Amino acid sequence: MLPMSAVDQSRQSSAAWFGFLLTALVAGAAIPSQGRINSELAAEVDDPFLAALLSFGTGLLLMLVIAYLTPTGRRTLGQVRPALRRGEVRWWYLLAGCIGGYFVLTQSLTIGLIGVAVFTVAVVTGQTLGGLLWDRIGLGPAGRKRLNAVRVLGALLTVLAVLWTVSPQLGGHAGSWAWLLLVIFPLTAGFTNSAQQALNGRQSAAYGSPIPATLINFVAGTAVLLLAYLVKVLVSGVGETLPTAPWYYLGGPLGCVFIGLGAVLVTRVGVLLAAMGMIAGQLIGSLLLDLIVPAPGSVVTLSTVLGTLLTLVAVVIASLPDIRRTR
């Protein structure tokens, strides 16, 4: 067999990075769709705790079906215990889903109080800072990644692009201490979310598939949210009526897309680039939602469009060292 030429390697590298970007955009676009559905569900049942539990519960049911009714799911589930025995997966990796539960609960609790724009900026800032840190210490399966000037520039551009994108919606908030404290919740949710993706990536690399890690995430997250809901029931009781429209229950399946694809991305490109690519997907998904099915108070301006495009530029800039090294 003839060795691959430099031109063929360059084409293969470009195709691989185009595939990474497309996958990241799809994974990220699932988040604003999930957020819109979970927000509507929380308003419908008048209970953010129940809405978050229903979202994770439907995702858990879907992952149980995928894991136990598909050959790949059954085969890779059998790799969990051996990976734990070999030390490739530590027991605390299995708790990564608790972070996802915290993220969804934070989404349900704070968006109505601080707004979608501020929530997005706080989450993106947390994801970017977390991506820098987790790559630096080597939490993800790709190991340690050097934080050169190009990566840091791309991360800073991402945060600035998000600020520019949501700038039309940032006015009108009182900068009280209570409001600032509320912002800490999505900030920490974004920061820990990038750690969740890193741990999921390690599990997916050990199992040979993202299916077991995604299932374990939903088991852990559902357990945490069930506990939170039971505490709420003890305090204020039960009285909610579940909606009958099926689209209210699509938040969980969209979470499966985000967690599963995110775990695959982290194994390929590291935590920071995966987070940045999915951030671009979040903004593009939000823009499409606001254009196709706008929510009350949504604003689409030139800065919204240009800021979204700038996130894609930031992802490409941060990816340049890896693209050159692959070639």
mmCIF file of C-alpha atoms in Angstrom:
data_model
loop_
_atom_site.group_PDB
_atom_site.id
_atom_site.type_symbol
_atom_site.label_atom_id
_atom_site.label_comp_id
_atom_site.label_asym_id
_atom_site.label_seq_id
_atom_site.Cartn_x
_atom_site.Cartn_y
_atom_site.Cartn_z
ATOM 1 C CA MET A 1 0.000 0.000 0.000
ATOM 2 C CA LEU A 2 1.376 3.398 -1.005
ATOM 3 C CA PRO A 3 1.893 5.938 1.792
ATOM 4 C CA MET A 4 -0.597 8.771 2.005
ATOM 5 C CA SER A 5 0.639 11.891 0.253
ATOM 6 C CA ALA A 6 0.961 15.253 1.990
ATOM 7 C CA VAL A 7 -1.978 16.567 -0.044
ATOM 8 C CA ASP A 8 -4.169 13.632 1.005
ATOM 9 C CA GLN A 9 -3.173 14.101 4.648
ATOM 10 C CA SER A 10 -4.016 17.803 4.435
ATOM 11 C CA ARG A 11 -7.424 17.024 2.924
ATOM 12 C CA GLN A 12 -8.092 14.383 5.570
ATOM 13 C CA SER A 13 -7.103 16.828 8.317
ATOM 14 C CA SER A 14 -9.346 19.562 6.927
ATOM 15 C CA ALA A 15 -12.259 17.118 6.609
ATOM 16 C CA ALA A 16 -11.732 15.922 10.200
ATOM 17 C CA TRP A 17 -11.782 19.463 11.569
ATOM 18 C CA PHE A 18 -14.832 20.353 9.502
ATOM 19 C CA GLY A 19 -16.513 17.304 11.010
ATOM 20 C CA PHE A 20 -15.475 18.457 14.500
ATOM 21 C CA LEU A 21 -16.979 21.897 13.916
ATOM 22 C CA LEU A 22 -20.225 20.503 12.512
ATOM 23 C CA THR A 23 -20.584 18.041 15.420
ATOM 24 C CA ALA A 24 -19.881 20.793 17.950
ATOM 25 C CA LEU A 25 -22.494 23.051 16.353
ATOM 26 C CA VAL A 26 -25.138 20.309 16.475
ATOM 27 C CA ALA A 27 -24.296 19.466 20.093
ATOM 28 C CA GLY A 28 -24.365 23.111 21.133
ATOM 29 C CA ALA A 29 -27.594 23.869 19.269
ATOM 30 C CA ALA A 30 -29.363 21.270 21.423
ATOM 31 C CA ILE A 31 -28.849 23.445 24.530
ATOM 32 C CA PRO A 32 -30.973 26.522 23.627
ATOM 33 C CA SER A 33 -33.703 24.199 22.337
ATOM 34 C CA GLN A 34 -33.602 22.279 25.607
ATOM 35 C CA GLY A 35 -33.575 25.527 27.574
ATOM 36 C CA ARG A 36 -36.619 26.847 25.722
ATOM 37 C CA ILE A 37 -38.534 23.608 26.323
ATOM 38 C CA ASN A 38 -37.539 23.344 29.995
ATOM 39 C CA SER A 39 -38.454 26.985 30.579
ATOM 40 C CA GLU A 40 -41.898 26.448 29.059
ATOM 41 C CA LEU A 41 -42.314 23.242 31.061
ATOM 42 C CA ALA A 42 -41.364 25.016 34.318
ATOM 43 C CA ALA A 43 -43.957 27.708 33.593
ATOM 44 C CA GLU A 44 -46.584 25.100 32.703
ATOM 45 C CA VAL A 45 -46.181 23.062 35.906
ATOM 46 C CA ASP A 46 -45.218 26.138 37.978
ATOM 47 C CA ASP A 47 -42.307 24.231 39.494
ATOM 48 C CA PRO A 48 -38.678 24.436 38.256
ATOM 49 C CA PHE A 49 -37.692 21.407 40.365
ATOM 50 C CA LEU A 50 -40.316 19.200 38.733
ATOM 51 C CA ALA A 51 -39.451 20.545 35.272
ATOM 52 C CA ALA A 52 -35.770 19.686 35.730
ATOM 53 C CA LEU A 53 -36.660 16.220 37.059
ATOM 54 C CA LEU A 54 -38.971 15.515 34.115
ATOM 55 C CA SER A 55 -36.289 16.639 31.674
ATOM 56 C CA PHE A 56 -33.661 14.321 33.129
ATOM 57 C CA GLY A 57 -36.188 11.513 33.632
ATOM 58 C CA THR A 58 -37.176 11.409 29.959
ATOM 59 C CA GLY A 59 -33.505 11.452 28.981
ATOM 60 C CA LEU A 60 -32.860 8.538 31.331
ATOM 61 C CA LEU A 61 -35.690 6.510 29.779
ATOM 62 C CA LEU A 62 -34.324 7.130 26.288
ATOM 63 C CA MET A 63 -30.795 6.128 27.289
ATOM 64 C CA LEU A 64 -32.064 2.936 28.945
ATOM 65 C CA VAL A 65 -33.717 1.975 25.667
ATOM 66 C CA ILE A 66 -30.574 2.772 23.645
ATOM 67 C CA ALA A 67 -28.206 1.040 26.088
ATOM 68 C CA TYR A 68 -30.128 -2.206 26.511
ATOM 69 C CA LEU A 69 -31.871 -2.623 23.158
ATOM 70 C CA THR A 70 -28.927 -1.971 20.826
ATOM 71 C CA PRO A 71 -25.950 -4.333 20.310
ATOM 72 C CA THR A 72 -23.432 -1.509 20.773
ATOM 73 C CA GLY A 73 -25.110 -0.393 23.973
ATOM 74 C CA ARG A 74 -25.118 -3.874 25.530
ATOM 75 C CA ARG A 75 -21.550 -4.587 24.445
ATOM 76 C CA THR A 76 -20.081 -1.336 25.753
ATOM 77 C CA LEU A 77 -22.017 -1.496 29.023
ATOM 78 C CA GLY A 78 -20.003 -4.624 29.702
ATOM 79 C CA GLN A 79 -16.836 -2.495 29.602
ATOM 80 C CA VAL A 80 -17.766 -0.374 32.630
ATOM 81 C CA ARG A 81 -16.649 -2.770 35.382
ATOM 82 C CA PRO A 82 -13.397 -3.794 33.637
ATOM 83 C CA ALA A 83 -12.529 -0.116 33.121
ATOM 84 C CA LEU A 84 -13.114 0.534 36.824
ATOM 85 C CA ARG A 85 -10.950 -2.444 37.808
ATOM 86 C CA ARG A 86 -8.132 -1.328 35.490
ATOM 87 C CA GLY A 87 -8.242 2.175 36.943
ATOM 88 C CA GLU A 88 -9.007 3.813 33.583
ATOM 89 C CA VAL A 89 -12.221 5.098 35.149
ATOM 90 C CA ARG A 90 -12.273 6.282 38.762
ATOM 91 C CA TRP A 91 -15.468 5.817 40.757
ATOM 92 C CA TRP A 92 -15.987 9.562 41.059
ATOM 93 C CA TYR A 93 -16.108 9.903 37.266
ATOM 94 C CA LEU A 94 -19.521 8.261 37.555
ATOM 95 C CA LEU A 95 -20.828 11.284 39.469
ATOM 96 C CA ALA A 96 -20.359 13.626 36.502
ATOM 97 C CA GLY A 97 -24.094 13.490 35.843
ATOM 98 C CA CYS A 98 -24.705 15.368 39.110
ATOM 99 C CA ILE A 99 -23.162 18.385 37.386
ATOM 100 C CA GLY A 100 -25.686 18.047 34.574
ATOM 101 C CA GLY A 101 -28.495 17.975 37.118
ATOM 102 C CA TYR A 102 -27.137 21.153 38.680
ATOM 103 C CA PHE A 103 -26.907 22.794 35.244
ATOM 104 C CA VAL A 104 -30.537 22.027 34.351
ATOM 105 C CA LEU A 105 -31.795 23.080 37.784
ATOM 106 C CA THR A 106 -29.845 26.342 37.565
ATOM 107 C CA GLN A 107 -31.361 26.916 34.148
ATOM 108 C CA SER A 108 -34.875 26.471 35.523
ATOM 109 C CA LEU A 109 -34.281 28.567 38.654
ATOM 110 C CA THR A 110 -32.443 31.629 37.339
ATOM 111 C CA ILE A 111 -33.448 32.367 33.739
ATOM 112 C CA GLY A 112 -36.762 33.852 34.824
ATOM 113 C CA LEU A 113 -34.970 36.184 37.250
ATOM 114 C CA ILE A 114 -31.830 37.285 35.379
ATOM 115 C CA GLY A 115 -32.897 36.731 31.766
ATOM 116 C CA VAL A 116 -31.607 34.487 28.984
ATOM 117 C CA ALA A 117 -28.909 36.932 27.872
ATOM 118 C CA VAL A 118 -27.205 37.264 31.263
ATOM 119 C CA PHE A 119 -27.570 33.516 31.822
ATOM 120 C CA THR A 120 -25.850 32.830 28.484
ATOM 121 C CA VAL A 121 -22.948 35.188 29.185
ATOM 122 C CA ALA A 122 -22.411 33.694 32.653
ATOM 123 C CA VAL A 123 -22.506 30.095 31.380
ATOM 124 C CA VAL A 124 -20.205 30.803 28.433
ATOM 125 C CA THR A 125 -17.690 32.583 30.663
ATOM 126 C CA GLY A 126 -17.720 29.624 33.042
ATOM 127 C CA GLN A 127 -17.357 27.112 30.202
ATOM 128 C CA THR A 128 -14.442 29.024 28.689
ATOM 129 C CA LEU A 129 -12.572 29.436 31.981
ATOM 130 C CA GLY A 130 -13.236 25.803 32.814
ATOM 131 C CA GLY A 131 -12.052 24.650 29.408
ATOM 132 C CA LEU A 132 -8.768 26.513 29.877
ATOM 133 C CA LEU A 133 -8.226 25.053 33.353
ATOM 134 C CA TRP A 134 -9.236 21.442 32.651
ATOM 135 C CA ASP A 135 -7.081 21.315 29.508
ATOM 136 C CA ARG A 136 -4.143 22.773 31.435
ATOM 137 C CA ILE A 137 -4.314 20.160 34.215
ATOM 138 C CA GLY A 138 -5.185 17.319 31.826
ATOM 139 C CA LEU A 139 -8.598 16.351 33.192
ATOM 140 C CA GLY A 140 -9.853 15.311 29.755
ATOM 141 C CA PRO A 141 -8.831 12.167 27.838
ATOM 142 C CA ALA A 142 -6.626 14.176 25.459
ATOM 143 C CA GLY A 143 -4.267 14.919 28.371
ATOM 144 C CA ARG A 144 -2.609 18.232 29.091
ATOM 145 C CA LYS A 145 -2.799 20.890 26.416
ATOM 146 C CA ARG A 146 -0.468 23.862 26.421
ATOM 147 C CA LEU A 147 -2.239 27.204 26.836
ATOM 148 C CA ASN A 148 -0.473 29.160 24.128
ATOM 149 C CA ALA A 149 -1.380 32.688 23.081
ATOM 150 C CA VAL A 150 -3.596 31.500 20.221
ATOM 151 C CA ARG A 151 -5.801 29.386 22.510
ATOM 152 C CA VAL A 152 -6.150 32.178 25.068
ATOM 153 C CA LEU A 153 -6.957 34.686 22.305
ATOM 154 C CA GLY A 154 -9.642 32.363 20.944
ATOM 155 C CA ALA A 155 -11.153 31.945 24.435
ATOM 156 C CA LEU A 156 -11.232 35.714 25.015
ATOM 157 C CA LEU A 157 -12.785 36.287 21.584
ATOM 158 C CA THR A 158 -15.490 33.755 22.434
ATOM 159 C CA VAL A 159 -16.531 35.608 25.587
ATOM 160 C CA LEU A 160 -16.439 38.981 23.778
ATOM 161 C CA ALA A 161 -18.474 37.561 20.896
ATOM 162 C CA VAL A 162 -21.146 36.278 23.278
ATOM 163 C CA LEU A 163 -21.295 39.676 25.031
ATOM 164 C CA TRP A 164 -21.713 41.342 21.637
ATOM 165 C CA THR A 165 -24.376 38.860 20.566
ATOM 166 C CA VAL A 166 -26.599 39.330 23.624
ATOM 167 C CA SER A 167 -25.835 43.041 24.137
ATOM 168 C CA PRO A 168 -29.301 44.166 22.899
ATOM 169 C CA GLN A 169 -30.874 42.171 25.754
ATOM 170 C CA LEU A 170 -28.528 43.164 28.591
ATOM 171 C CA GLY A 171 -30.195 46.404 29.600
ATOM 172 C CA GLY A 172 -32.745 46.935 32.330
ATOM 173 C CA HIS A 173 -31.197 44.844 35.120
ATOM 174 C CA ALA A 174 -30.612 46.355 38.533
ATOM 175 C CA GLY A 175 -27.084 45.592 39.662
ATOM 176 C CA SER A 176 -28.081 44.618 43.210
ATOM 177 C CA TRP A 177 -26.112 42.161 45.303
ATOM 178 C CA ALA A 178 -28.973 39.660 45.112
ATOM 179 C CA TRP A 179 -28.902 39.849 41.309
ATOM 180 C CA LEU A 180 -25.124 39.392 41.232
ATOM 181 C CA LEU A 181 -25.403 36.369 43.520
ATOM 182 C CA LEU A 182 -27.907 34.821 41.119
ATOM 183 C CA VAL A 183 -25.379 35.203 38.284
ATOM 184 C CA ILE A 184 -22.925 33.040 40.236
ATOM 185 C CA PHE A 185 -25.155 29.995 39.724
ATOM 186 C CA PRO A 186 -24.950 29.872 35.890
ATOM 187 C CA LEU A 187 -21.280 30.895 36.068
ATOM 188 C CA THR A 188 -20.436 27.896 38.250
ATOM 189 C CA ALA A 189 -22.772 25.704 36.188
ATOM 190 C CA GLY A 190 -20.801 26.533 33.037
ATOM 191 C CA PHE A 191 -17.466 26.070 34.806
ATOM 192 C CA THR A 192 -18.398 22.623 36.131
ATOM 193 C CA ASN A 193 -20.143 21.675 32.866
ATOM 194 C CA SER A 194 -16.797 21.684 31.066
ATOM 195 C CA ALA A 195 -15.457 19.363 33.781
ATOM 196 C CA GLN A 196 -18.438 17.082 33.196
ATOM 197 C CA GLN A 197 -17.578 16.885 29.502
ATOM 198 C CA ALA A 198 -13.958 16.074 30.367
ATOM 199 C CA LEU A 199 -14.963 13.205 32.665
ATOM 200 C CA ASN A 200 -17.480 11.922 30.129
ATOM 201 C CA GLY A 201 -14.738 11.974 27.511
ATOM 202 C CA ARG A 202 -12.492 9.849 29.735
ATOM 203 C CA GLN A 203 -15.294 7.346 30.229
ATOM 204 C CA SER A 204 -16.157 7.215 26.530
ATOM 205 C CA ALA A 205 -12.507 6.557 25.662
ATOM 206 C CA ALA A 206 -12.370 3.721 28.209
ATOM 207 C CA TYR A 207 -15.663 2.110 27.167
ATOM 208 C CA GLY A 208 -15.240 2.616 23.419
ATOM 209 C CA SER A 209 -18.589 4.417 23.148
ATOM 210 C CA PRO A 210 -20.369 7.442 24.658
ATOM 211 C CA ILE A 211 -23.485 5.359 25.396
ATOM 212 C CA PRO A 212 -22.525 4.037 28.884
ATOM 213 C CA ALA A 213 -21.201 7.427 30.036
ATOM 214 C CA THR A 214 -24.367 9.190 28.847
ATOM 215 C CA LEU A 215 -26.575 6.633 30.607
ATOM 216 C CA ILE A 216 -24.583 6.916 33.844
ATOM 217 C CA ASN A 217 -24.859 10.712 33.597
ATOM 218 C CA PHE A 218 -28.626 10.549 33.454
ATOM 219 C CA VAL A 219 -28.807 8.074 36.333
ATOM 220 C CA ALA A 220 -26.720 10.338 38.595
ATOM 221 C CA GLY A 221 -28.433 13.548 37.491
ATOM 222 C CA THR A 222 -31.927 12.111 37.900
ATOM 223 C CA ALA A 223 -31.048 10.888 41.414
ATOM 224 C CA VAL A 224 -29.875 14.377 42.454
ATOM 225 C CA LEU A 225 -32.922 16.096 40.971
ATOM 226 C CA LEU A 226 -35.285 13.544 42.534
ATOM 227 C CA LEU A 227 -33.765 14.279 45.928
ATOM 228 C CA ALA A 228 -34.148 18.026 45.371
ATOM 229 C CA TYR A 229 -37.778 17.570 44.300
ATOM 230 C CA LEU A 230 -38.577 15.425 47.354
ATOM 231 C CA VAL A 231 -37.180 18.159 49.618
ATOM 232 C CA LYS A 232 -39.375 20.670 47.799
ATOM 233 C CA VAL A 233 -42.406 18.384 48.280
ATOM 234 C CA LEU A 234 -41.720 18.191 52.024
ATOM 235 C CA VAL A 235 -41.668 21.994 52.178
ATOM 236 C CA SER A 236 -44.582 22.956 49.921
ATOM 237 C CA GLY A 237 -46.330 19.726 48.958
ATOM 238 C CA VAL A 238 -47.514 18.379 45.603
ATOM 239 C CA GLY A 239 -50.184 19.920 43.464
ATOM 240 C CA GLU A 240 -48.831 20.156 39.947
ATOM 241 C CA THR A 241 -50.662 18.829 36.881
ATOM 242 C CA LEU A 242 -48.442 17.359 34.167
ATOM 243 C CA PRO A 243 -48.893 18.753 30.652
ATOM 244 C CA THR A 244 -50.160 16.417 27.946
ATOM 245 C CA ALA A 245 -48.419 17.975 24.913
ATOM 246 C CA PRO A 246 -45.521 15.629 23.979
ATOM 247 C CA TRP A 247 -43.083 18.406 23.012
ATOM 248 C CA TYR A 248 -42.770 19.415 26.689
ATOM 249 C CA TYR A 249 -40.824 16.185 27.246
ATOM 250 C CA LEU A 250 -38.196 16.644 24.511
ATOM 251 C CA GLY A 251 -35.705 18.368 26.817
ATOM 252 C CA GLY A 252 -34.278 15.051 28.003
ATOM 253 C CA PRO A 253 -33.590 13.637 24.516
ATOM 254 C CA LEU A 254 -31.907 16.913 23.546
ATOM 255 C CA GLY A 255 -29.737 16.545 26.639
ATOM 256 C CA CYS A 256 -28.735 13.080 25.389
ATOM 257 C CA VAL A 257 -27.528 14.679 22.147
ATOM 258 C CA PHE A 258 -25.510 17.308 24.015
ATOM 259 C CA ILE A 259 -23.902 14.920 26.508
ATOM 260 C CA GLY A 260 -23.205 12.127 24.014
ATOM 261 C CA LEU A 261 -21.705 14.287 21.272
ATOM 262 C CA GLY A 262 -19.828 16.373 23.831
ATOM 263 C CA ALA A 263 -18.163 13.260 25.218
ATOM 264 C CA VAL A 264 -17.012 12.279 21.726
ATOM 265 C CA LEU A 265 -15.692 15.773 20.975
ATOM 266 C CA VAL A 266 -13.634 15.969 24.166
ATOM 267 C CA THR A 267 -11.816 12.751 23.280
ATOM 268 C CA ARG A 268 -10.822 14.246 19.913
ATOM 269 C CA VAL A 269 -9.999 17.904 20.492
ATOM 270 C CA GLY A 270 -9.804 18.546 24.233
ATOM 271 C CA VAL A 271 -12.069 20.346 26.669
ATOM 272 C CA LEU A 272 -11.497 23.957 25.572
ATOM 273 C CA LEU A 273 -12.088 23.495 21.837
ATOM 274 C CA ALA A 274 -15.106 21.261 22.469
ATOM 275 C CA ALA A 275 -16.587 23.891 24.788
ATOM 276 C CA MET A 276 -15.924 26.712 22.330
ATOM 277 C CA GLY A 277 -17.393 24.786 19.411
ATOM 278 C CA MET A 278 -20.528 24.012 21.391
ATOM 279 C CA ILE A 279 -20.766 27.656 22.485
ATOM 280 C CA ALA A 280 -20.885 28.619 18.805
ATOM 281 C CA GLY A 281 -23.617 26.011 18.351
ATOM 282 C CA GLN A 282 -25.561 27.465 21.280
ATOM 283 C CA LEU A 283 -25.517 30.949 19.742
ATOM 284 C CA ILE A 284 -26.454 29.724 16.272
ATOM 285 C CA GLY A 285 -29.250 27.591 17.726
ATOM 286 C CA SER A 286 -30.517 30.550 19.761
ATOM 287 C CA LEU A 287 -30.423 32.787 16.690
ATOM 288 C CA LEU A 288 -32.411 30.286 14.624
ATOM 289 C CA LEU A 289 -34.966 29.858 17.414
ATOM 290 C CA ASP A 290 -35.420 33.617 17.705
ATOM 291 C CA LEU A 291 -35.887 33.885 13.946
ATOM 292 C CA ILE A 292 -38.212 30.895 13.476
ATOM 293 C CA VAL A 293 -40.147 30.683 16.763
ATOM 294 C CA PRO A 294 -39.323 33.878 18.669
ATOM 295 C CA ALA A 295 -40.002 33.964 22.393
ATOM 296 C CA PRO A 296 -41.480 37.052 24.098
ATOM 297 C CA GLY A 297 -38.755 39.661 24.592
ATOM 298 C CA SER A 298 -36.320 38.089 22.110
ATOM 299 C CA VAL A 299 -34.284 40.595 20.078
ATOM 300 C CA VAL A 300 -32.385 39.908 16.827
ATOM 301 C CA THR A 301 -30.173 42.755 15.617
ATOM 302 C CA LEU A 302 -27.075 43.140 13.477
ATOM 303 C CA SER A 303 -24.895 42.687 16.590
ATOM 304 C CA THR A 304 -26.691 39.403 17.270
ATOM 305 C CA VAL A 305 -25.757 38.041 13.852
ATOM 306 C CA LEU A 306 -22.218 39.446 13.739
ATOM 307 C CA GLY A 307 -21.469 38.308 17.304
ATOM 308 C CA THR A 308 -22.588 34.790 16.422
ATOM 309 C CA LEU A 309 -20.292 34.775 13.379
ATOM 310 C CA LEU A 310 -17.426 36.026 15.538
ATOM 311 C CA THR A 311 -17.742 32.944 17.772
ATOM 312 C CA LEU A 312 -17.080 30.760 14.735
ATOM 313 C CA VAL A 313 -13.990 32.838 13.945
ATOM 314 C CA ALA A 314 -12.825 32.420 17.560
ATOM 315 C CA VAL A 315 -13.202 28.630 17.363
ATOM 316 C CA VAL A 316 -11.175 28.520 14.135
ATOM 317 C CA ILE A 317 -8.425 30.697 15.656
ATOM 318 C CA ALA A 318 -8.178 28.520 18.778
ATOM 319 C CA SER A 319 -8.098 25.400 16.575
ATOM 320 C CA LEU A 320 -5.170 26.552 14.416
ATOM 321 C CA PRO A 321 -2.396 24.961 16.538
ATOM 322 C CA ASP A 322 -4.161 21.575 16.465
ATOM 323 C CA ILE A 323 -4.906 21.786 12.755
ATOM 324 C CA ARG A 324 -1.250 22.544 11.977
ATOM 325 C CA ARG A 325 -0.005 19.781 14.274
ATOM 326 C CA THR A 326 -2.388 17.240 12.701
ATOM 327 C CA ARG A 327 -1.206 18.184 9.211
#
